[in-house]
Tab-separated table of C-alpha atoms and ligand atoms in Angstrom:
chain	number	residue	atom	x	y	z
A	1	UNK	CA	21.227	-34.622	-20.477
A	2	UNK	CA	22.766	-30.870	-20.853
A	3	UNK	CA	21.471	-27.807	-19.328
A	4	UNK	CA	20.921	-24.735	-21.170
A	5	UNK	CA	20.896	-21.605	-18.590
A	6	UNK	CA	19.561	-17.956	-19.671
A	7	UNK	CA	21.530	-14.720	-18.915
A	8	UNK	CA	20.000	-12.916	-22.185
A	9	UNK	CA	17.760	-10.808	-19.954
A	10	UNK	CA	18.748	-6.564	-19.819
A	11	UNK	CA	18.026	-6.077	-16.104
A	12	UNK	CA	16.473	-2.814	-16.942
A	13	UNK	CA	14.823	-3.296	-13.167
A	14	UNK	CA	17.909	-2.555	-11.590
A	15	UNK	CA	19.465	0.501	-13.922
A	16	UNK	CA	21.736	2.295	-13.289
A	17	UNK	CA	23.716	-1.182	-11.653
A	18	UNK	CA	23.311	-3.328	-14.982
A	19	UNK	CA	24.447	-0.110	-17.298
A	20	UNK	CA	28.043	-1.664	-15.884
A	21	UNK	CA	27.456	-4.933	-14.964
A	22	UNK	CA	25.447	-7.781	-16.661
A	23	UNK	CA	22.416	-8.685	-14.072
A	24	UNK	CA	23.715	-12.277	-13.850
A	25	UNK	CA	27.197	-11.477	-12.358
A	26	UNK	CA	26.332	-9.286	-9.859
A	27	UNK	CA	27.461	-10.754	-6.491
A	28	UNK	CA	25.246	-11.981	-3.908
A	29	UNK	CA	27.137	-13.111	-0.620
A	30	UNK	CA	30.596	-12.376	-2.555
A	31	UNK	CA	29.121	-14.941	-5.511
A	32	UNK	CA	27.727	-14.131	-8.786
A	33	UNK	CA	24.451	-14.693	-9.269
A	34	UNK	CA	24.723	-16.885	-12.174
A	35	UNK	CA	27.288	-18.537	-10.312
A	36	UNK	CA	25.491	-20.186	-7.952
A	37	UNK	CA	22.817	-21.454	-10.991
A	38	UNK	CA	26.258	-23.387	-12.272
A	39	UNK	CA	27.491	-25.468	-9.409
A	40	UNK	CA	23.605	-26.724	-8.823
A	41	UNK	CA	23.821	-27.608	-12.056
A	42	UNK	CA	27.599	-29.318	-11.516
A	43	UNK	CA	25.934	-30.703	-8.678
A	44	UNK	CA	23.241	-32.808	-10.450
A	45	UNK	CA	26.266	-34.264	-12.832
A	46	UNK	CA	25.108	-31.992	-15.601
A	47	UNK	CA	28.459	-30.353	-17.073
A	48	UNK	CA	27.218	-29.588	-20.653
A	49	UNK	CA	25.657	-26.445	-20.374
A	50	UNK	CA	25.055	-23.842	-22.558
A	51	UNK	CA	24.927	-20.563	-21.560
A	52	UNK	CA	22.349	-17.657	-23.388
A	53	UNK	CA	23.526	-13.975	-23.432
A	54	UNK	CA	22.492	-11.315	-25.108
A	55	UNK	CA	25.292	-9.655	-27.078
A	56	UNK	CA	26.017	-6.541	-24.619
A	57	UNK	CA	26.695	-8.615	-21.457
A	58	UNK	CA	28.263	-11.832	-23.537
A	59	UNK	CA	31.904	-10.624	-23.308
A	60	UNK	CA	31.733	-9.880	-19.386
A	61	UNK	CA	30.055	-13.257	-18.645
A	62	UNK	CA	32.537	-15.350	-21.281
A	63	UNK	CA	35.025	-13.246	-19.401
A	64	UNK	CA	34.094	-14.839	-16.154
A	65	UNK	CA	33.052	-18.165	-16.524
A	66	UNK	CA	35.106	-18.264	-19.601
A	67	UNK	CA	34.947	-22.619	-20.548
A	68	UNK	CA	33.345	-23.630	-17.257
A	69	UNK	CA	36.659	-24.869	-16.273
A	70	UNK	CA	36.495	-23.859	-12.330
A	71	UNK	CA	33.195	-25.278	-12.147
A	72	UNK	CA	33.916	-28.926	-13.603
A	73	UNK	CA	31.435	-27.709	-16.663
A	74	UNK	CA	32.066	-27.053	-20.464
A	75	UNK	CA	30.565	-23.983	-21.400
A	76	UNK	CA	29.595	-22.782	-24.757
A	77	UNK	CA	27.752	-19.552	-25.730
A	78	UNK	CA	24.681	-18.672	-27.037
A	79	UNK	CA	23.456	-15.561	-28.489
A	80	UNK	CA	19.944	-14.132	-28.121
A	81	UNK	CA	20.470	-11.543	-30.713
A	82	UNK	CA	16.888	-9.484	-29.523
A	83	UNK	CA	15.094	-9.951	-26.357
A	84	UNK	CA	11.883	-11.854	-27.779
A	85	UNK	CA	11.126	-14.117	-24.598
A	86	UNK	CA	12.458	-16.929	-22.462
A	87	UNK	CA	11.462	-19.549	-25.469
A	88	UNK	CA	12.921	-17.518	-27.730
A	89	UNK	CA	16.113	-17.795	-25.791
A	90	UNK	CA	15.430	-21.187	-25.545
A	91	UNK	CA	14.826	-21.787	-28.938
A	92	UNK	CA	18.571	-20.079	-29.947
A	93	UNK	CA	20.314	-23.105	-28.444
A	94	UNK	CA	17.913	-26.057	-29.463
A	95	UNK	CA	21.434	-26.741	-31.799
A	96	UNK	CA	23.684	-26.731	-28.343
A	97	UNK	CA	20.762	-29.080	-26.888
A	98	UNK	CA	20.537	-31.414	-30.364
A	99	UNK	CA	17.848	-34.627	-29.129
A	100	UNK	CA	18.646	-34.330	-25.352
A	101	UNK	CA	16.750	-33.414	-22.691
A	102	UNK	CA	18.024	-30.030	-20.714
A	103	UNK	CA	17.381	-28.713	-17.323
A	104	UNK	CA	16.688	-24.943	-18.067
A	105	UNK	CA	17.880	-22.820	-15.596
A	106	UNK	CA	16.748	-18.890	-15.085
A	107	UNK	CA	20.215	-17.294	-14.256
A	108	UNK	CA	18.838	-14.615	-11.953
A	109	UNK	CA	17.255	-17.017	-10.064
A	110	UNK	CA	18.319	-18.739	-6.497
A	111	UNK	CA	17.161	-22.275	-5.334
A	112	UNK	CA	18.078	-23.510	-2.530
A	113	UNK	CA	16.752	-26.951	-4.112
A	114	UNK	CA	19.057	-29.404	-5.682
A	115	UNK	CA	17.829	-29.545	-9.324
A	116	UNK	CA	19.057	-32.692	-9.146
A	117	UNK	CA	15.924	-34.015	-6.841
A	118	UNK	CA	14.096	-32.819	-10.237
A	119	UNK	CA	16.473	-34.569	-13.050
A	120	UNK	CA	16.383	-37.448	-11.357
A	121	UNK	CA	12.625	-37.299	-11.263
A	122	UNK	CA	12.518	-36.755	-15.144
A	123	UNK	CA	14.836	-39.761	-15.179
A	124	UNK	CA	12.749	-41.913	-12.991
A	125	UNK	CA	9.104	-41.135	-15.057
A	126	UNK	CA	10.447	-40.086	-18.088
A	127	UNK	CA	7.662	-37.319	-18.569
A	128	UNK	CA	7.698	-34.390	-21.295
A	129	UNK	CA	8.428	-31.937	-18.537
A	130	UNK	CA	9.409	-30.961	-14.783
A	131	UNK	CA	8.812	-27.945	-13.470
A	132	UNK	CA	10.194	-26.881	-10.116
A	133	UNK	CA	7.006	-25.014	-8.147
A	134	UNK	CA	7.118	-23.166	-4.626
A	135	UNK	CA	4.130	-21.882	-3.208
A	136	UNK	CA	3.688	-18.038	-2.875
A	137	UNK	CA	1.964	-15.580	-1.487
A	138	UNK	CA	2.111	-13.037	-4.532
A	139	UNK	CA	1.738	-16.156	-7.482
A	140	UNK	CA	0.428	-13.305	-9.919
A	141	UNK	CA	4.211	-11.920	-10.131
A	142	UNK	CA	5.003	-15.408	-11.658
A	143	UNK	CA	4.015	-17.757	-14.511
A	144	UNK	CA	1.640	-20.546	-12.327
A	145	UNK	CA	0.600	-24.038	-12.682
A	146	UNK	CA	-1.889	-26.000	-11.508
A	147	UNK	CA	-2.340	-29.661	-10.528
A	148	UNK	CA	-3.976	-32.565	-10.386
A	149	UNK	CA	-3.290	-35.631	-8.818
A	150	UNK	CA	0.274	-35.884	-9.415
A	151	UNK	CA	0.499	-34.172	-12.951
A	152	UNK	CA	0.504	-30.687	-13.806
A	153	UNK	CA	-2.748	-29.810	-15.731
A	154	UNK	CA	-2.461	-26.136	-16.172
A	155	UNK	CA	0.360	-23.163	-16.810
A	156	UNK	CA	-0.494	-19.625	-16.821
A	157	UNK	CA	2.028	-16.386	-17.004
A	158	UNK	CA	1.380	-14.071	-14.822
A	159	UNK	CA	-2.077	-14.079	-14.295
A	160	UNK	CA	-4.042	-11.427	-12.195
A	161	UNK	CA	-6.034	-14.516	-11.382
A	162	UNK	CA	-3.296	-17.037	-11.046
A	163	UNK	CA	-5.211	-21.142	-10.942
A	164	UNK	CA	-3.185	-21.902	-7.916
A	165	UNK	CA	-0.427	-20.812	-5.793
A	166	UNK	CA	2.193	-22.524	-7.055
A	167	UNK	CA	5.445	-20.479	-8.781
A	168	UNK	CA	7.495	-21.585	-11.714
A	169	UNK	CA	10.586	-20.658	-9.805
A	170	UNK	CA	12.932	-20.885	-12.952
A	171	UNK	CA	14.490	-24.357	-13.073
A	172	UNK	CA	13.051	-26.971	-16.052
A	173	UNK	CA	13.800	-30.224	-16.982
A	174	UNK	CA	12.474	-30.445	-20.672
A	175	UNK	CA	12.564	-33.290	-23.187
A	176	UNK	CA	13.092	-32.214	-27.104
A	177	UNK	CA	9.371	-31.881	-27.122
A	178	UNK	CA	9.962	-28.324	-26.453
A	179	UNK	CA	11.451	-27.019	-29.106
A	180	UNK	CA	8.531	-27.643	-31.545
A	181	UNK	CA	6.158	-26.433	-29.156
A	182	UNK	CA	8.211	-23.541	-29.066
A	183	UNK	CA	7.931	-23.420	-32.891
A	184	UNK	CA	4.143	-23.151	-32.918
A	185	UNK	CA	4.120	-20.000	-30.110
A	186	UNK	CA	2.635	-16.789	-30.579
A	187	UNK	CA	3.622	-13.925	-28.879
A	188	UNK	CA	1.676	-13.346	-25.525
A	189	UNK	CA	0.122	-10.195	-24.616
A	190	UNK	CA	3.884	-7.963	-23.215
A	191	UNK	CA	5.060	-9.171	-27.036
A	192	UNK	CA	7.371	-12.003	-25.943
A	193	UNK	CA	7.329	-16.033	-26.452
A	194	UNK	CA	6.669	-17.103	-23.010
A	195	UNK	CA	8.226	-20.741	-22.006
A	196	UNK	CA	5.286	-21.291	-20.082
A	197	UNK	CA	2.792	-21.091	-22.877
A	198	UNK	CA	5.345	-23.727	-24.602
A	199	UNK	CA	4.737	-26.205	-21.585
A	200	UNK	CA	0.959	-25.301	-21.641
A	201	UNK	CA	1.546	-26.474	-25.225
A	202	UNK	CA	2.905	-29.791	-23.825
A	203	UNK	CA	0.009	-30.068	-21.581
A	204	UNK	CA	-2.642	-29.218	-24.520
A	205	UNK	CA	-1.428	-32.406	-26.219
A	206	UNK	CA	-1.495	-34.535	-23.463
A	207	UNK	CA	2.251	-34.786	-22.888
A	208	UNK	CA	3.184	-35.541	-18.771
A	209	UNK	CA	4.476	-32.787	-17.383
A	210	UNK	CA	5.234	-33.363	-13.834
A	211	UNK	CA	5.648	-30.717	-10.869
A	212	UNK	CA	8.509	-30.638	-8.528
A	213	UNK	CA	7.222	-28.439	-5.382
A	214	UNK	CA	10.097	-26.985	-3.073
A	215	UNK	CA	9.534	-25.938	0.422
A	216	UNK	CA	13.305	-24.609	0.695
A	217	UNK	CA	14.342	-20.885	-0.075
A	218	UNK	CA	14.743	-19.726	-3.739
A	219	UNK	CA	14.740	-15.961	-4.679
A	220	UNK	CA	14.326	-14.234	-8.532
A	221	UNK	CA	16.575	-11.508	-7.886
A	222	UNK	CA	14.767	-8.917	-10.294
A	223	UNK	CA	15.500	-6.001	-8.248
A	224	UNK	CA	17.903	-4.357	-5.888
A	225	UNK	CA	15.535	-5.243	-2.963
A	226	UNK	CA	15.522	-8.434	-3.974
A	227	UNK	CA	19.384	-8.589	-4.040
A	228	UNK	CA	19.453	-7.323	-0.757
A	229	UNK	CA	16.783	-10.017	0.750
A	230	UNK	CA	18.968	-12.650	-1.016
A	231	UNK	CA	22.189	-11.449	0.357
A	232	UNK	CA	20.513	-11.879	4.127
A	233	UNK	CA	19.335	-15.211	3.131
A	234	UNK	CA	23.045	-16.467	1.690
A	235	UNK	CA	24.948	-14.458	5.166
A	236	UNK	CA	22.088	-16.515	7.710
A	237	UNK	CA	24.149	-19.646	6.106
A	238	UNK	CA	28.026	-18.956	6.220
A	239	UNK	CA	30.508	-20.648	8.437
A	240	UNK	CA	32.852	-18.197	9.779
A	241	UNK	CA	36.558	-18.431	8.348
A	242	UNK	CA	38.770	-15.565	9.176
A	243	UNK	CA	42.510	-15.340	6.876
A	244	UNK	CA	42.639	-11.595	7.397
A	245	UNK	CA	44.495	-9.348	10.355
A	246	UNK	CA	42.232	-7.687	12.864
A	247	UNK	CA	44.197	-4.888	15.465
A	248	UNK	CA	43.991	-4.966	19.133
A	249	UNK	CA	41.202	-2.238	18.750
A	250	UNK	CA	38.883	-3.840	16.653
A	251	UNK	CA	36.173	-6.757	17.170
A	252	UNK	CA	33.802	-9.265	14.921
A	253	UNK	CA	30.804	-9.677	16.836
A	254	UNK	CA	28.683	-13.043	15.151
A	255	UNK	CA	29.385	-15.147	12.039
A	256	UNK	CA	31.900	-13.177	9.455
A	257	UNK	CA	33.746	-14.694	6.088
A	258	UNK	CA	37.165	-12.440	5.982
A	259	UNK	CA	39.534	-12.641	3.196
A	260	UNK	CA	43.186	-13.396	2.896
A	261	UNK	CA	44.952	-10.151	2.827
A	262	UNK	CA	42.543	-8.011	4.462
A	263	UNK	CA	43.520	-5.800	7.032
A	264	UNK	CA	40.789	-4.628	9.185
A	265	UNK	CA	41.453	-1.398	12.070
A	266	UNK	CA	39.990	-0.157	14.726
A	267	UNK	CA	36.893	-1.440	13.749
A	268	UNK	CA	33.568	-3.011	14.678
A	269	UNK	CA	32.163	-6.124	12.067
A	270	UNK	CA	28.639	-7.362	13.445
A	271	UNK	CA	27.758	-10.536	11.659
A	272	UNK	CA	26.559	-11.819	9.411
A	273	UNK	CA	29.391	-10.623	7.169
A	274	UNK	CA	31.547	-11.891	4.313
A	275	UNK	CA	34.524	-9.457	3.516
A	276	UNK	CA	36.670	-10.872	0.574
A	277	UNK	CA	39.925	-10.479	-0.351
A	278	UNK	CA	42.313	-7.877	0.588
A	279	UNK	CA	40.657	-5.244	1.763
A	280	UNK	CA	41.159	-2.453	3.912
A	281	UNK	CA	38.612	-1.791	6.757
A	282	UNK	CA	39.653	1.529	9.249
A	283	UNK	CA	37.440	2.902	11.476
A	284	UNK	CA	34.285	1.490	10.611
A	285	UNK	CA	31.319	-0.702	11.216
A	286	UNK	CA	30.474	-3.182	9.045
A	287	UNK	CA	27.644	-5.217	9.218
A	288	UNK	CA	25.065	-6.755	9.910
A	289	UNK	CA	24.409	-8.092	6.811
A	290	UNK	CA	27.178	-6.984	4.496
A	291	UNK	CA	29.256	-8.456	1.470
A	292	UNK	CA	31.854	-6.465	0.659
A	293	UNK	CA	33.720	-7.951	-2.410
A	294	UNK	CA	37.759	-7.962	-3.162
A	295	UNK	CA	40.174	-4.984	-2.475
A	296	UNK	CA	37.528	-2.396	-1.616
A	297	UNK	CA	38.658	-0.069	1.186
A	298	UNK	CA	36.445	1.550	3.612
A	299	UNK	CA	37.123	3.766	6.111
A	300	UNK	CA	34.989	5.703	9.003
A	301	UNK	CA	31.642	4.466	7.112
A	302	UNK	CA	28.377	2.472	9.105
A	303	UNK	CA	27.688	-0.170	6.226
A	304	UNK	CA	24.936	-2.583	7.123
A	305	UNK	CA	22.342	-3.865	4.742
A	306	UNK	CA	24.300	-3.828	1.860
A	307	UNK	CA	26.244	-5.434	-1.121
A	308	UNK	CA	29.523	-3.450	-2.252
A	309	UNK	CA	31.446	-5.208	-5.212
A	310	UNK	CA	35.071	-5.799	-5.959
A	311	UNK	CA	37.513	-2.523	-6.021
A	312	UNK	CA	34.980	-0.110	-3.940
A	313	UNK	CA	35.948	2.832	-2.126
A	314	UNK	CA	33.698	3.722	0.635
A	315	UNK	CA	34.662	7.224	3.074
A	316	UNK	CA	31.991	8.721	4.480
A	317	UNK	CA	33.139	10.979	7.463
A	318	UNK	CA	31.354	8.817	9.655
A	319	UNK	CA	27.895	8.506	8.051
A	320	UNK	CA	25.982	5.726	7.438
A	321	UNK	CA	25.424	3.295	4.153
A	322	UNK	CA	22.427	1.202	4.515
A	323	UNK	CA	19.986	-0.984	1.961
A	324	UNK	CA	22.402	0.095	-1.338
A	325	UNK	CA	24.215	-1.975	-3.753
A	326	UNK	CA	27.220	-0.468	-4.529
A	327	UNK	CA	28.684	-1.385	-7.870
A	328	UNK	CA	32.320	-2.304	-8.495
A	329	UNK	CA	34.867	0.294	-8.750
A	330	UNK	CA	32.915	2.636	-7.450
A	331	UNK	CA	33.998	5.887	-4.896
A	332	UNK	CA	31.912	7.221	-2.861
A	333	UNK	CA	33.322	10.405	-0.422
A	334	UNK	CA	31.326	12.301	1.619
A	335	UNK	CA	33.673	15.757	1.960
A	336	UNK	CA	33.840	17.801	5.455
B	1	G1P	C1	10.260	-15.585	-15.648
B	1	G1P	C2	9.179	-16.773	-16.055
B	1	G1P	C3	8.277	-16.933	-15.124
B	1	G1P	C4	8.853	-17.453	-13.736
B	1	G1P	C5	9.449	-16.336	-13.392
B	1	G1P	C6	10.601	-17.088	-12.103
B	1	G1P	O1	9.467	-14.498	-15.601
B	1	G1P	O2	8.364	-16.031	-17.262
B	1	G1P	O3	7.265	-17.980	-15.250
B	1	G1P	O4	7.587	-17.493	-12.600
B	1	G1P	O5	10.844	-16.099	-14.377
B	1	G1P	O6	11.530	-15.886	-11.667
B	1	G1P	P1	10.129	-13.281	-15.564
B	1	G1P	O7	11.296	-13.076	-14.088
B	1	G1P	O8	11.086	-13.016	-16.961
B	1	G1P	O9	8.984	-12.051	-15.789
């Protein structure tokens, strides 16, 4: 089994953040969203991973993931030249996949459930597809699957009248028949080749398509508000670990991870908070629900419910930064 990880989206709903960083490299709880996907795949024992990228973000993503060594994976890159939809992105990875079944993973989705549970079901029951689903309050935002007994009998993409409340969360296990189904697709109303339509075509041809419904946490990180939601959910599970230095005038309340080489002076850390390596914090209040990347410099600022990525400087004369996603290398100063 191989995996195809889709990282070709442009992240238009996160502009201007995504003008500078691929949306899949945005850090949540100090780890790029894409890394969570790769880790989940490798934990399922799948090591051959094809990452589908767009020509603009290819270099950035490859510079972070390389050949997958740090994950114990073997990563190859496939370019999707034009944004023609998820099914088109999968089609671009056809040569990489060969005849093997693939885990298809949308890299902007955070999925707590081990996908090993879906791959095990695929191995055991040998269907054409296993689709991961979760009950959603707003199923019209997603692809949706209708189940009868133990199989999926219908799928629909972003239907105004969804046939069920079971949203497609963005991880699938697919056999090679998916490529024939993709070859015969027509573009959807939004002008894209939809993977949901390709799987519906498998169902229509009588192939076995199984659901795997998760009751665990998941999040599609399409907007800055989604990133902050995901950040809060992941920070709620951290295990405290302090490797930095706090002076006697600083305090930590609640759970915090503080990286090596970080120096905190005259500041309050209100967990849950993750602070990276080689960060400097002076006269500040950090938290709750804040992730601060490596090499940041934060002075005289109250930071809450925010993500601050690597190498940023905040110095705001006691002002509050709240509900914000601060890209890497940003300098935010308030003049007095
Ligand atoms: C895609 C899929 C949709 C799925 C969703 C999960 O939608 O087309 O079926 O429910 O991901 O996040 P997109 O986010 O590309 O609009």
